[in-house]
CSV table of C-alpha atoms in Angstrom, one decimal:
chain,number,residue,atom,x,y,z
A,952,ALA,CA,-5.0,13.7,2.5
A,953,ILE,CA,-5.8,11.1,-0.1
A,954,SER,CA,-2.1,10.3,-0.4
A,955,THR,CA,-2.3,8.9,3.1
A,956,PHE,CA,-4.3,5.9,1.8
A,957,GLY,CA,-1.1,4.8,0.1
A,958,ASP,CA,0.7,4.5,3.5
A,959,GLU,CA,0.6,0.8,4.5
A,960,ARG,CA,0.0,1.8,8.1
A,961,ALA,CA,-3.1,3.8,7.2
A,962,LEU,CA,-4.4,0.9,5.1
A,963,PHE,CA,-3.8,-1.6,8.0
A,964,ALA,CA,-5.7,0.8,10.3
A,965,VAL,CA,-8.6,0.9,7.8
A,966,LEU,CA,-8.5,-2.9,7.6
A,967,LEU,CA,-8.6,-3.3,11.4
A,968,PRO,CA,-12.4,-3.1,11.8
A,969,PHE,CA,-12.8,-5.8,9.1
A,970,SER,CA,-10.3,-8.2,10.6
A,971,LEU,CA,-12.9,-10.5,12.1
A,972,ARG,CA,-15.4,-10.6,9.3
A,973,TYR,CA,-12.8,-11.0,6.5
A,974,ARG,CA,-10.4,-13.1,8.4
A,975,ARG,CA,-9.3,-15.1,5.4
A,976,LEU,CA,-8.1,-11.9,3.7
A,977,LEU,CA,-5.5,-11.0,6.4
A,978,TRP,CA,-2.7,-13.2,5.2
A,979,PRO,CA,-3.1,-12.3,1.5
A,980,ILE,CA,-3.1,-8.6,2.3
A,981,VAL,CA,-0.1,-8.8,4.6
A,982,LEU,CA,1.7,-11.0,2.0
A,983,ALA,CA,0.7,-8.6,-0.8
A,984,ALA,CA,2.0,-5.7,1.2
A,985,ILE,CA,5.4,-7.4,1.9
A,986,ILE,CA,5.8,-8.4,-1.7
A,987,GLY,CA,4.8,-5.0,-2.9
A,988,TRP,CA,7.3,-3.3,-0.5
A,989,LEU,CA,10.1,-5.7,-1.6
A,990,PHE,CA,9.4,-5.1,-5.3
A,991,SER,CA,8.9,-1.4,-4.9
A,992,TYR,CA,12.1,-0.7,-3.0
A,993,GLY,CA,14.1,-3.2,-5.2
A,994,ILE,CA,13.0,-1.4,-8.4
A,995,LYS,CA,13.6,2.0,-6.8
A,996,HIS,CA,17.2,1.1,-6.1
A,997,LEU,CA,17.7,-0.3,-9.6
A,998,VAL,CA,16.1,2.5,-11.6
A,999,GLN,CA,16.9,5.5,-9.4
A,1000,GLN,CA,14.5,7.8,-11.3
A,1001,PRO,CA,14.8,11.4,-10.0
A,1002,ARG,CA,11.7,12.9,-8.4
A,1003,PRO,CA,9.9,15.8,-10.0
A,1004,GLY,CA,10.8,18.0,-7.1
A,1005,LEU,CA,14.4,18.0,-8.3
A,1006,PHE,CA,13.3,19.7,-11.6
A,1007,PHE,CA,10.2,21.6,-10.6
A,1008,PRO,CA,10.6,23.0,-7.0
A,1009,VAL,CA,7.3,24.2,-5.7
A,1010,GLU,CA,7.4,25.5,-2.1
A,1011,GLY,CA,4.6,24.5,0.2
A,1012,VAL,CA,3.3,21.7,-2.1
A,1013,ILE,CA,5.9,19.0,-2.0
A,1014,TYR,CA,7.0,17.7,1.4
A,1015,SER,CA,10.7,17.9,2.2
A,1016,SER,CA,11.2,14.2,2.2
A,1017,GLU,CA,9.9,14.0,-1.3
A,1018,ARG,CA,11.6,17.0,-2.9
A,1019,SER,CA,14.8,15.3,-3.6
A,1020,GLY,CA,16.1,11.9,-4.2
A,1021,HIS,CA,16.3,9.4,-7.0
A,1022,ASN,CA,13.7,7.0,-5.8
A,1023,SER,CA,10.6,8.0,-7.7
A,1024,PHE,CA,9.9,4.9,-9.8
A,1025,PRO,CA,7.6,3.2,-8.9
A,1026,SER,CA,5.3,5.0,-6.5
A,1027,SER,CA,5.3,2.9,-3.3
A,1028,HIS,CA,2.1,4.6,-2.1
A,1029,VAL,CA,0.4,3.5,-5.3
A,1030,VAL,CA,1.9,0.0,-5.0
A,1031,MET,CA,0.3,-0.3,-1.6
A,1032,ALA,CA,-3.0,1.1,-2.6
A,1033,PHE,CA,-3.4,-1.3,-5.6
A,1034,ALA,CA,-2.1,-4.3,-3.6
A,1035,PHE,CA,-4.7,-3.7,-0.9
A,1036,VAL,CA,-7.5,-3.0,-3.4
A,1037,GLY,CA,-6.5,-6.0,-5.5
A,1038,VAL,CA,-6.8,-8.4,-2.6
A,1039,TRP,CA,-10.1,-6.9,-1.5
A,1040,LEU,CA,-11.5,-7.3,-5.0
A,1041,THR,CA,-11.1,-11.1,-4.8
A,1042,ALA,CA,-13.6,-11.2,-1.8
A,1043,LEU,CA,-16.1,-8.4,-2.5
A,1044,PRO,CA,-19.0,-8.3,-4.9
A,1045,ALA,CA,-18.3,-6.8,-8.3
A,1046,ARG,CA,-20.1,-3.6,-7.5
A,1047,TRP,CA,-17.2,-2.6,-5.3
A,1048,ALA,CA,-14.6,-2.8,-8.1
A,1049,LEU,CA,-15.2,0.7,-9.5
A,1050,PRO,CA,-15.2,2.6,-6.2
A,1051,LEU,CA,-12.1,0.7,-4.9
A,1052,LEU,CA,-10.2,1.1,-8.1
A,1053,ALA,CA,-11.1,4.8,-8.2
A,1054,LEU,CA,-9.8,5.2,-4.7
A,1055,ALA,CA,-6.5,3.5,-5.5
A,1056,SER,CA,-6.3,5.7,-8.7
A,1057,LEU,CA,-6.9,8.8,-6.7
A,1058,VAL,CA,-3.9,8.0,-4.6
A,1059,GLY,CA,-1.9,8.0,-7.8
A,1060,VAL,CA,-3.4,11.2,-9.0
A,1061,SER,CA,-2.6,12.8,-5.6
A,1062,ARG,CA,1.0,11.7,-5.8
A,1063,VAL,CA,1.4,13.4,-9.1
A,1064,ALA,CA,-0.6,16.5,-8.0
A,1065,ILE,CA,1.7,17.1,-5.0
A,1066,GLY,CA,4.7,16.7,-7.2
A,1067,ALA,CA,6.1,13.6,-5.5
A,1068,HIS,CA,5.9,11.4,-8.6
A,1069,TRP,CA,5.7,11.4,-12.4
A,1070,PRO,CA,2.7,9.8,-14.1
A,1071,GLY,CA,4.9,6.9,-15.2
A,1072,ASP,CA,5.8,6.2,-11.6
A,1073,VAL,CA,2.1,5.9,-10.8
A,1074,LEU,CA,1.4,3.5,-13.7
A,1075,GLY,CA,4.4,1.4,-12.7
A,1076,GLY,CA,3.2,1.4,-9.1
A,1077,ALA,CA,-0.3,0.3,-10.2
A,1078,VAL,CA,1.2,-2.6,-12.1
A,1079,VAL,CA,3.5,-3.7,-9.3
A,1080,GLY,CA,0.6,-3.4,-6.8
A,1081,CYS,CA,-1.6,-5.6,-9.0
A,1082,VAL,CA,1.1,-8.2,-9.4
A,1083,SER,CA,1.7,-8.1,-5.6
A,1084,ALA,CA,-2.0,-8.6,-5.0
A,1085,CYS,CA,-2.1,-11.6,-7.3
A,1086,LEU,CA,1.0,-13.1,-5.6
A,1087,GLY,CA,-0.4,-12.3,-2.1
A,1088,VAL,CA,-3.7,-14.0,-2.9
A,1089,ARG,CA,-2.0,-17.0,-4.4
A,1090,LEU,CA,0.4,-17.5,-1.5
A,1091,GLY,CA,-2.4,-16.7,1.0
A,1092,CYS,CA,-4.4,-19.6,-0.5
A,1093,LEU,CA,-1.5,-21.9,0.0
A,1094,TRP,CA,-1.0,-20.7,3.6
A,1095,GLN,CA,-4.7,-21.1,4.5
A,1096,HIS,CA,-4.1,-24.8,4.9
A,1097,ILE,CA,-1.4,-24.2,7.5
A,1098,GLU,CA,-3.0,-23.8,10.9
A,1099,TRP,CA,-1.1,-21.3,13.0
A,1100,ARG,CA,-2.9,-20.9,16.3
A,1101,HIS,CA,-2.0,-17.4,17.1
A,1102,GLY,CA,-1.4,-16.1,13.6
A,1103,HIS,CA,-4.7,-14.1,13.4
A,1104,ALA,CA,-4.2,-12.5,16.8
A,1105,LEU,CA,-0.6,-11.5,15.8
A,1106,LEU,CA,-1.8,-9.9,12.6
A,1107,VAL,CA,-4.5,-8.0,14.3
A,1108,ALA,CA,-2.0,-6.8,17.0
A,1109,GLY,CA,0.3,-5.6,14.2
A,1110,MET,CA,-2.6,-3.7,12.5
A,1111,LEU,CA,-3.4,-2.1,15.9
A,1112,VAL,CA,0.2,-1.0,16.3
A,1113,ALA,CA,0.1,0.4,12.8
A,1114,ALA,CA,-3.1,2.3,13.6
A,1115,VAL,CA,-1.8,3.7,16.8
A,1116,SER,CA,1.5,4.7,15.2
A,1117,LEU,CA,-0.1,6.9,12.5
A,1118,PRO,CA,-0.3,10.1,14.6
A,1119,LEU,CA,2.8,9.3,16.6
A,1120,VAL,CA,5.4,8.6,13.8
A,1121,GLY,CA,6.0,11.1,11.1
A,1122,HIS,CA,5.0,10.5,7.5
A,1123,ASP,CA,4.9,12.4,4.2
A,1124,ALA,CA,1.9,14.6,5.0
A,1125,PRO,CA,1.9,15.5,8.7
A,1126,GLY,CA,-1.3,17.5,8.4
A,1127,THR,CA,-3.4,14.5,7.5
């Protein structure tokens, strides 16, 4: 179930209750998610690293969508987890750093444990996620000066759609 916290829809659903109090974080988080997604899928298509499921088939542990394919590096779940955590760390007190980094790291450990990724995929995903968070925060600061009247409402509506779609649209771990 911890792998689910690498799904951007789950992360947006978790962010939804905080959307009013931490309003200034919405654009940086969305930008970090978009940048992370672009980097992740771009690198996946360039590297085409085979997934562990191709070498070590384990029935009942690895979900069918993750058993095959050559798109293992970097782990996009870890990219998203570290991108979200990285942006949050810019706004929260330092005491939150260890728990949030531990949660993002657990997403990586879970991806290796279920056989979806190699440890190097997780490390690469963490780096891409941190870079995405930095870029998202930087661009978000630039965009804070642009007043877009309905921008916040549109982002909240998008997060609501993400939250509602979780049980309706299939993902890697249907039981979660």
